GROMACS .gro file of C-alpha atoms in nm:
model
  387
    1MET     CA    1   0.000   0.000   0.000
    2THR     CA    2   0.128   0.346  -0.091
    3ARG     CA    3   0.187   0.568   0.207
    4VAL     CA    4   0.092   0.934   0.196
    5ARG     CA    5   0.354   1.143   0.367
    6THR     CA    6   0.200   1.406   0.587
    7THR     CA    7   0.349   1.717   0.741
    8PRO     CA    8   0.431   1.670   1.110
    9ARG     CA    9   0.182   1.849   1.333
   10THR     CA   10   0.465   2.040   1.499
   11ALA     CA   11   0.567   2.190   1.165
   12LEU     CA   12   0.226   2.342   1.086
   13PRO     CA   13   0.271   2.670   1.281
   14THR     CA   14   0.610   2.725   1.115
   15LEU     CA   15   0.464   2.651   0.773
   16ALA     CA   16   0.170   2.883   0.835
   17ALA     CA   17   0.405   3.159   0.944
   18ALA     CA   18   0.614   3.117   0.630
   19VAL     CA   19   0.306   3.130   0.409
   20GLY     CA   20   0.191   3.439   0.593
   21VAL     CA   21   0.523   3.612   0.530
   22LEU     CA   22   0.505   3.527   0.159
   23LEU     CA   23   0.148   3.651   0.131
   24ALA     CA   24   0.232   3.969   0.317
   25ALA     CA   25   0.521   4.034   0.080
   26ALA     CA   26   0.310   3.958  -0.226
   27LEU     CA   27   0.010   4.173  -0.133
   28PRO     CA   28   0.186   4.512  -0.154
   29ARG     CA   29   0.330   4.408  -0.490
   30ALA     CA   30  -0.015   4.302  -0.610
   31ARG     CA   31  -0.161   4.628  -0.486
   32ALA     CA   32   0.117   4.821  -0.660
   33ASP     CA   33   0.053   4.632  -0.985
   34ASP     CA   34  -0.320   4.703  -0.954
   35GLU     CA   35  -0.254   5.069  -0.884
   36GLN     CA   36  -0.015   5.092  -1.179
   37ALA     CA   37  -0.271   4.928  -1.408
   38ASP     CA   38  -0.537   5.158  -1.266
   39LYS     CA   39  -0.329   5.463  -1.356
   40SER     CA   40  -0.332   5.362  -1.723
   41LEU     CA   41  -0.711   5.340  -1.745
   42VAL     CA   42  -0.934   5.597  -1.909
   43ARG     CA   43  -1.242   5.678  -1.701
   44PRO     CA   44  -1.490   5.881  -1.908
   45ALA     CA   45  -1.754   6.078  -1.719
   46ARG     CA   46  -2.036   6.045  -1.971
   47GLN     CA   47  -2.156   5.786  -2.220
   48PRO     CA   48  -2.449   5.793  -2.466
   49ALA     CA   49  -2.786   5.636  -2.393
   50ALA     CA   50  -2.794   5.258  -2.406
   51GLU     CA   51  -2.955   5.241  -2.751
   52PHE     CA   52  -2.660   5.433  -2.901
   53ARG     CA   53  -2.381   5.269  -2.702
   54VAL     CA   54  -2.124   5.055  -2.883
   55PRO     CA   55  -2.086   4.714  -2.710
   56ALA     CA   56  -1.775   4.651  -2.503
   57ASP     CA   57  -1.650   4.369  -2.727
   58GLU     CA   58  -1.656   4.595  -3.032
   59MET     CA   59  -1.474   4.869  -2.841
   60GLN     CA   60  -1.210   4.611  -2.745
   61GLN     CA   61  -1.169   4.511  -3.109
   62ILE     CA   62  -1.103   4.872  -3.205
   63TYR     CA   63  -0.851   4.909  -2.922
   64ASP     CA   64  -0.669   4.594  -3.034
   65GLU     CA   65  -0.658   4.726  -3.390
   66VAL     CA   66  -0.522   5.074  -3.313
   67LYS     CA   67  -0.292   5.025  -3.013
   68THR     CA   68   0.078   5.104  -3.058
   69PRO     CA   69   0.283   4.952  -2.775
   70PHE     CA   70   0.627   5.029  -2.925
   71LYS     CA   71   0.757   5.381  -2.868
   72TYR     CA   72   1.000   5.475  -3.142
   73GLY     CA   73   1.102   5.811  -2.997
   74ILE     CA   74   1.126   6.174  -3.105
   75VAL     CA   75   1.087   6.226  -3.481
   76LEU     CA   76   1.069   6.607  -3.498
   77ARG     CA   77   1.260   6.825  -3.254
   78PRO     CA   78   1.215   7.194  -3.181
   79ALA     CA   79   1.485   7.444  -3.269
   80PRO     CA   80   1.623   7.653  -2.980
   81GLY     CA   81   1.349   7.871  -2.836
   82GLN     CA   82   1.076   7.674  -3.010
   83LEU     CA   83   0.794   7.437  -2.917
   84VAL     CA   84   0.652   7.200  -3.179
   85ASP     CA   85   0.309   7.046  -3.150
   86CYS     CA   86  -0.005   6.902  -3.313
   87PRO     CA   87   0.109   6.663  -3.592
   88ASN     CA   88  -0.118   6.601  -3.894
   89VAL     CA   89   0.023   6.349  -4.145
   90PHE     CA   90  -0.081   6.282  -4.507
   91ARG     CA   91   0.052   6.100  -4.811
   92GLY     CA   92   0.165   6.321  -5.099
   93SER     CA   93   0.253   6.235  -5.456
   94ASP     CA   94   0.602   6.110  -5.376
   95ALA     CA   95   0.649   6.127  -4.998
   96TRP     CA   96   0.480   6.178  -4.662
   97TYR     CA   97   0.407   6.524  -4.528
   98MET     CA   98   0.330   6.656  -4.182
   99ALA     CA   99   0.154   6.978  -4.097
  100TYR     CA  100   0.249   7.083  -3.744
  101VAL     CA  101   0.265   7.398  -3.536
  102VAL     CA  102   0.563   7.593  -3.407
  103ASN     CA  103   0.563   7.839  -3.119
  104THR     CA  104   0.880   8.052  -3.110
  105ASN     CA  105   0.971   8.223  -2.783
  106LYS     CA  106   0.608   8.173  -2.673
  107VAL     CA  107   0.496   8.450  -2.908
  108GLY     CA  108   0.230   8.244  -3.085
  109TYR     CA  109   0.153   7.960  -3.324
  110GLU     CA  110   0.253   7.927  -3.689
  111THR     CA  111   0.166   7.616  -3.891
  112CYS     CA  112   0.456   7.454  -4.076
  113LEU     CA  113   0.523   7.163  -4.312
  114ALA     CA  114   0.772   6.874  -4.292
  115ARG     CA  115   0.855   6.592  -4.534
  116SER     CA  116   0.952   6.226  -4.489
  117GLU     CA  117   1.030   5.926  -4.709
  118ASP     CA  118   0.954   5.666  -4.442
  119LEU     CA  119   0.734   5.824  -4.169
  120LEU     CA  120   1.031   5.802  -3.932
  121HIS     CA  121   1.279   6.070  -4.041
  122TRP     CA  122   1.138   6.417  -4.099
  123GLU     CA  123   1.278   6.731  -4.263
  124PRO     CA  124   1.117   7.069  -4.181
  125LEU     CA  125   1.028   7.266  -4.495
  126GLY     CA  126   0.887   7.593  -4.364
  127PRO     CA  127   0.564   7.776  -4.269
  128ILE     CA  128   0.228   7.742  -4.443
  129LEU     CA  129   0.025   7.959  -4.201
  130PRO     CA  130   0.278   8.225  -4.095
  131PHE     CA  131   0.234   8.527  -3.871
  132ARG     CA  132   0.058   8.827  -4.026
  133LYS     CA  133   0.010   9.193  -3.942
  134GLU     CA  134  -0.299   9.356  -3.794
  135THR     CA  135  -0.548   9.078  -3.857
  136TRP     CA  136  -0.775   8.876  -3.628
  137ASP     CA  137  -0.529   8.583  -3.660
  138CYS     CA  138  -0.199   8.772  -3.674
  139TRP     CA  139  -0.031   8.590  -3.380
  140GLN     CA  140  -0.205   8.252  -3.366
  141ALA     CA  141  -0.268   8.013  -3.658
  142ASP     CA  142  -0.285   7.646  -3.556
  143GLY     CA  143  -0.383   7.447  -3.864
  144SER     CA  144  -0.559   7.111  -3.898
  145LEU     CA  145  -0.569   6.929  -4.231
  146SER     CA  146  -0.922   6.878  -4.365
  147LEU     CA  147  -1.098   6.629  -4.593
  148LEU     CA  148  -0.845   6.348  -4.565
  149ASP     CA  149  -0.941   6.003  -4.687
  150PRO     CA  150  -1.092   5.868  -4.362
  151GLN     CA  151  -1.063   5.500  -4.455
  152TRP     CA  152  -0.844   5.318  -4.203
  153GLY     CA  153  -0.545   5.172  -4.386
  154GLY     CA  154  -0.653   5.363  -4.698
  155SER     CA  155  -0.470   5.619  -4.908
  156ASN     CA  156  -0.404   5.868  -4.623
  157ARG     CA  157  -0.430   6.140  -4.890
  158LEU     CA  158  -0.593   6.480  -4.890
  159GLN     CA  159  -0.912   6.504  -5.096
  160SER     CA  160  -0.975   6.814  -5.305
  161TYR     CA  161  -1.307   6.996  -5.307
  162ASP     CA  162  -1.383   7.273  -5.556
  163GLY     CA  163  -1.031   7.223  -5.695
  164LYS     CA  164  -0.869   7.310  -5.361
  165TYR     CA  165  -0.717   7.140  -5.057
  166TRP     CA  166  -0.848   7.265  -4.724
  167MET     CA  167  -0.739   7.334  -4.370
  168SER     CA  168  -0.926   7.456  -4.065
  169TYR     CA  169  -0.734   7.645  -3.799
  170PHE     CA  170  -0.776   7.832  -3.475
  171GLY     CA  171  -0.647   8.185  -3.476
  172GLY     CA  172  -0.607   8.485  -3.251
  173ALA     CA  173  -0.468   8.836  -3.238
  174LEU     CA  174  -0.289   8.817  -2.902
  175GLN     CA  175   0.063   8.692  -2.837
  176GLY     CA  176   0.136   8.405  -2.599
  177TYR     CA  177   0.054   8.039  -2.568
  178GLU     CA  178  -0.303   7.984  -2.696
  179THR     CA  179  -0.410   8.321  -2.558
  180ASP     CA  180  -0.789   8.371  -2.542
  181PRO     CA  181  -1.002   8.445  -2.732
  182LEU     CA  182  -0.939   8.207  -3.022
  183SER     CA  183  -1.170   8.158  -3.319
  184LEU     CA  184  -1.187   7.921  -3.616
  185GLY     CA  185  -1.082   8.002  -3.971
  186ILE     CA  186  -1.050   7.816  -4.301
  187ALA     CA  187  -0.760   7.819  -4.548
  188TRP     CA  188  -0.693   7.647  -4.882
  189THR     CA  189  -0.420   7.575  -5.134
  190THR     CA  190  -0.371   7.400  -5.467
  191THR     CA  191  -0.018   7.290  -5.373
  192PRO     CA  192  -0.030   7.117  -5.032
  193GLU     CA  193   0.320   6.969  -5.071
  194LYS     CA  194   0.487   7.310  -5.094
  195ALA     CA  195   0.597   7.517  -4.796
  196GLU     CA  196   0.422   7.834  -4.901
  197PRO     CA  197   0.138   8.030  -4.739
  198TRP     CA  198  -0.213   7.892  -4.777
  199GLN     CA  199  -0.491   8.133  -4.876
  200ARG     CA  200  -0.714   8.233  -4.584
  201LEU     CA  201  -1.082   8.298  -4.650
  202ALA     CA  202  -1.204   8.654  -4.661
  203GLU     CA  203  -1.505   8.528  -4.460
  204ASN     CA  204  -1.282   8.434  -4.164
  205PRO     CA  205  -1.330   8.380  -3.881
  206VAL     CA  206  -1.604   8.133  -3.971
  207MET     CA  207  -1.683   8.053  -3.606
  208THR     CA  208  -1.619   8.254  -3.290
  209PRO     CA  209  -1.696   8.203  -2.919
  210SER     CA  210  -1.896   8.527  -2.914
  211GLN     CA  211  -2.148   8.435  -3.184
  212PRO     CA  212  -2.513   8.428  -3.067
  213ASP     CA  213  -2.546   8.055  -3.135
  214ALA     CA  214  -2.233   7.962  -2.938
  215ARG     CA  215  -2.321   7.702  -2.676
  216ALA     CA  216  -2.221   7.725  -2.311
  217PHE     CA  217  -1.928   7.484  -2.347
  218GLU     CA  218  -1.756   7.705  -2.612
  219LYS     CA  219  -1.817   8.064  -2.502
  220ALA     CA  220  -1.456   8.134  -2.392
  221THR     CA  221  -1.249   8.008  -2.686
  222LEU     CA  222  -1.239   7.760  -2.976
  223TYR     CA  223  -0.945   7.525  -3.023
  224LYS     CA  224  -0.835   7.241  -3.249
  225SER     CA  225  -1.072   7.127  -3.523
  226HIS     CA  226  -1.101   6.837  -3.767
  227VAL     CA  227  -1.321   6.844  -4.079
  228LEU     CA  228  -1.454   6.518  -4.220
  229TRP     CA  229  -1.599   6.482  -4.571
  230ASP     CA  230  -1.906   6.263  -4.520
  231LYS     CA  231  -1.997   6.188  -4.880
  232ALA     CA  232  -2.307   5.999  -4.768
  233GLU     CA  233  -2.432   6.323  -4.604
  234SER     CA  234  -2.572   6.117  -4.319
  235LEU     CA  235  -2.641   6.437  -4.122
  236GLY     CA  236  -2.770   6.627  -4.425
  237PHE     CA  237  -2.436   6.801  -4.484
  238PRO     CA  238  -2.118   6.688  -4.663
  239PHE     CA  239  -1.873   6.856  -4.427
  240VAL     CA  240  -1.869   6.778  -4.055
  241MET     CA  241  -1.637   6.956  -3.813
  242TYR     CA  242  -1.537   6.837  -3.466
  243TYR     CA  243  -1.360   7.085  -3.239
  244ASN     CA  244  -1.290   7.146  -2.873
  245GLY     CA  245  -1.425   7.456  -2.709
  246LYS     CA  246  -1.364   7.604  -2.365
  247GLN     CA  247  -1.637   7.731  -2.136
  248GLN     CA  248  -1.625   8.055  -1.942
  249GLY     CA  249  -1.507   8.018  -1.583
  250PRO     CA  250  -1.327   7.691  -1.497
  251GLY     CA  251  -1.116   7.590  -1.796
  252ILE     CA  252  -1.304   7.277  -1.904
  253GLU     CA  253  -1.283   7.177  -2.272
  254ARG     CA  254  -1.534   6.958  -2.455
  255ILE     CA  255  -1.573   6.844  -2.815
  256GLY     CA  256  -1.863   6.973  -3.023
  257MET     CA  257  -1.979   6.968  -3.385
  258ALA     CA  258  -2.050   7.204  -3.673
  259VAL     CA  259  -2.161   7.138  -4.032
  260SER     CA  260  -2.125   7.304  -4.372
  261ARG     CA  261  -2.229   7.265  -4.735
  262ASP     CA  262  -1.939   7.458  -4.887
  263MET     CA  263  -1.645   7.469  -4.636
  264VAL     CA  264  -1.708   7.843  -4.600
  265HIS     CA  265  -2.035   7.888  -4.413
  266TRP     CA  266  -2.066   7.687  -4.091
  267GLU     CA  267  -2.346   7.623  -3.845
  268ARG     CA  268  -2.329   7.454  -3.509
  269PHE     CA  269  -2.483   7.108  -3.481
  270GLY     CA  270  -2.663   6.983  -3.171
  271GLU     CA  271  -2.749   7.142  -2.840
  272GLY     CA  272  -2.423   7.058  -2.665
  273PRO     CA  273  -2.094   6.872  -2.688
  274VAL     CA  274  -2.060   6.515  -2.814
  275ILE     CA  275  -1.759   6.439  -2.589
  276ASP     CA  276  -1.794   6.568  -2.233
  277ASN     CA  277  -1.587   6.452  -1.938
  278GLU     CA  278  -1.697   6.731  -1.704
  279ARG     CA  279  -1.344   6.834  -1.609
  280GLY     CA  280  -1.004   6.892  -1.764
  281ILE     CA  281  -0.961   6.875  -2.140
  282SER     CA  282  -1.108   6.655  -2.411
  283GLY     CA  283  -0.961   6.783  -2.736
  284ASP     CA  284  -0.777   6.764  -3.069
  285PRO     CA  285  -1.012   6.519  -3.243
  286GLN     CA  286  -0.924   6.310  -3.549
  287VAL     CA  287  -1.193   6.091  -3.712
  288VAL     CA  288  -1.134   5.777  -3.920
  289ARG     CA  289  -1.350   5.494  -4.053
  290ILE     CA  290  -1.266   5.140  -3.938
  291GLY     CA  291  -1.501   4.890  -4.100
  292ASP     CA  292  -1.853   5.020  -4.036
  293MET     CA  293  -1.744   5.219  -3.730
  294TRP     CA  294  -1.650   5.584  -3.700
  295VAL     CA  295  -1.358   5.620  -3.459
  296MET     CA  296  -1.250   5.948  -3.300
  297PHE     CA  297  -0.901   5.977  -3.158
  298TYR     CA  298  -0.853   6.261  -2.908
  299PHE     CA  299  -0.658   6.351  -2.597
  300GLY     CA  300  -0.756   6.393  -2.236
  301LEU     CA  301  -0.602   6.587  -1.950
  302ASN     CA  302  -0.688   6.580  -1.580
  303TRP     CA  303  -0.959   6.313  -1.601
  304GLY     CA  304  -0.742   6.006  -1.664
  305PRO     CA  305  -0.374   5.904  -1.651
  306GLY     CA  306  -0.221   6.252  -1.671
  307ALA     CA  307  -0.218   6.373  -2.032
  308PHE     CA  308  -0.312   6.083  -2.257
  309ASP     CA  309  -0.463   5.977  -2.589
  310THR     CA  310  -0.782   5.775  -2.617
  311PHE     CA  311  -1.070   5.710  -2.858
  312ALA     CA  312  -1.448   5.692  -2.896
  313CYS     CA  313  -1.670   5.504  -3.142
  314SER     CA  314  -1.993   5.595  -3.320
  315ARG     CA  315  -2.222   5.456  -3.588
  316ASP     CA  316  -2.396   5.787  -3.662
  317LEU     CA  317  -2.126   6.056  -3.611
  318VAL     CA  318  -2.329   6.206  -3.324
  319HIS     CA  319  -2.346   5.958  -3.035
  320TRP     CA  320  -1.997   5.859  -2.922
  321THR     CA  321  -1.909   5.576  -2.685
  322GLN     CA  322  -1.585   5.656  -2.504
  323TRP     CA  323  -1.327   5.386  -2.443
  324ASP     CA  324  -1.288   5.297  -2.075
  325GLY     CA  325  -0.979   5.077  -2.087
  326PRO     CA  326  -0.605   5.146  -2.109
  327ALA     CA  327  -0.503   5.476  -2.268
  328LEU     CA  328  -0.374   5.460  -2.624
  329MET     CA  329  -0.084   5.681  -2.519
  330ARG     CA  330   0.051   5.797  -2.184
  331SER     CA  331   0.380   5.910  -2.031
  332THR     CA  332   0.636   5.630  -1.987
  333GLU     CA  333   0.966   5.764  -2.123
  334PRO     CA  334   1.203   6.052  -2.041
  335TRP     CA  335   1.106   6.237  -2.359
  336ASP     CA  336   0.731   6.225  -2.277
  337LYS     CA  337   0.742   6.217  -1.897
  338THR     CA  338   0.539   6.540  -1.863
  339PHE     CA  339   0.283   6.498  -2.143
  340ALA     CA  340   0.213   6.232  -2.407
  341HIS     CA  341  -0.091   6.353  -2.599
  342LYS     CA  342  -0.254   6.509  -2.909
  343PRO     CA  343  -0.280   6.208  -3.143
  344TRP     CA  344  -0.259   6.164  -3.516
  345ILE     CA  345  -0.295   5.795  -3.597
  346ILE     CA  346  -0.272   5.624  -3.937
  347LYS     CA  347  -0.228   5.273  -4.074
  348HIS     CA  348   0.011   5.211  -4.364
  349ASP     CA  349   0.130   4.879  -4.506
  350GLY     CA  350  -0.020   4.694  -4.211
  351VAL     CA  351   0.156   4.907  -3.947
  352VAL     CA  352  -0.020   5.156  -3.719
  353TYR     CA  353   0.170   5.484  -3.662
  354HIS     CA  354   0.072   5.701  -3.365
  355PHE     CA  355   0.223   6.050  -3.384
  356TYR     CA  356   0.185   6.262  -3.072
  357CYS     CA  357   0.314   6.565  -2.885
  358ALA     CA  358   0.578   6.459  -2.632
  359VAL     CA  359   0.686   6.693  -2.353
  360GLY     CA  360   0.982   6.584  -2.145
  361ASN     CA  361   1.359   6.603  -2.134
  362GLN     CA  362   1.382   6.716  -2.498
  363GLY     CA  363   1.130   6.997  -2.473
  364ARG     CA  364   0.797   6.996  -2.654
  365ALA     CA  365   0.852   6.774  -2.956
  366ILE     CA  366   0.672   6.530  -3.186
  367ALA     CA  367   0.717   6.161  -3.113
  368LEU     CA  368   0.603   5.833  -3.263
  369ALA     CA  369   0.479   5.499  -3.138
  370THR     CA  370   0.399   5.202  -3.361
  371ALA     CA  371   0.213   4.873  -3.356
  372ARG     CA  372   0.528   4.687  -3.461
  373ASP     CA  373   0.876   4.739  -3.321
  374LEU     CA  374   1.063   4.939  -3.585
  375THR     CA  375   1.371   5.010  -3.376
  376ALA     CA  376   1.558   4.693  -3.478
  377SER     CA  377   1.602   4.800  -3.841
  378ASN     CA  378   1.595   5.177  -3.796
  379ALA     CA  379   1.823   5.385  -3.576
  380ARG     CA  380   1.618   5.557  -3.309
  381PRO     CA  381   1.621   5.931  -3.371
  382ASP     CA  382   1.688   6.000  -3.004
  383GLY     CA  383   1.978   5.755  -2.990
  384ASP     CA  384   1.835   5.559  -2.697
  385ALA     CA  385   1.839   5.182  -2.688
  386ALA     CA  386   1.516   5.014  -2.787
  387LYS     CA  387   1.285   4.958  -2.495
   0.00000   0.00000   0.00000
């Protein structure tokens, strides 16, 4: 008969004590892991009514499709005395181009253009929305490319309307860093790959925070905008703008909508914002089409893990379900230890590229994260070893 060896009764207290020590040591580590995981989670304040809400499994599928766990590093650095910000990337005839903003000596924003052969190494070309004299937008002009092909993994090209390529921008007449009040303007060009000034509409500004139809969430200032060409005109208009506005009083920013038939005359859409987290900032939207889902990338500040990038999903362009899982981007590296935010996300040749504004030990710069580790075959622009 096989004997079962048992632990001597006298050893049980010692064994129990040892187990207790191990558990006590493990619990703080488990709590620390839970707290660390908790810090990465996005916790939106508001969601749409149940009949408009995108199911959790579909939200997870979108997250799995767009996440970029590999941080490549800084791809566009500021010159001395400069801050660079707000990347917008498109495919040109023979290369990639990035519209981005530059703030020199904290005087104000100009929008500039850069060029790349591979999405990794970028060459600045010069301004496309420069400073002007004695105009409503003389010291602030932060441009956002409009009417891009929204198809995820598609052409990533600008689409022309009325023979022109278009850009929305927020502008202002006061020096400083995003000094209130800021309003929205429209500009166009026929040569988007050239670093030369775009033409600004005589009708500018097309939207201001002081207009009679401005809603409560946008009565202080208007910020970053993104214009989508909805060729199905599902809302009755071909051009749909998303933008973040700031309320009067506490500096809370929310994302609202406007619509247009001609890119010149705009009217606000809806009674209030479509993204509202009741505190901090929700801003800098970018909208793409993944399958049958509209996906909005945007950043948050002071209602999640520091400054971070996240997303929301919609089937109708109006009711947006916000992601409530891990942030798409957050601070983890020396170069983005202060802020990691303001997304521009594209898919090309099966690889997702997440451009963002990184603030850290190299100033305010533009960085990149990808879905696949590209550091093995490409020298990191910051010279650090691959993480």
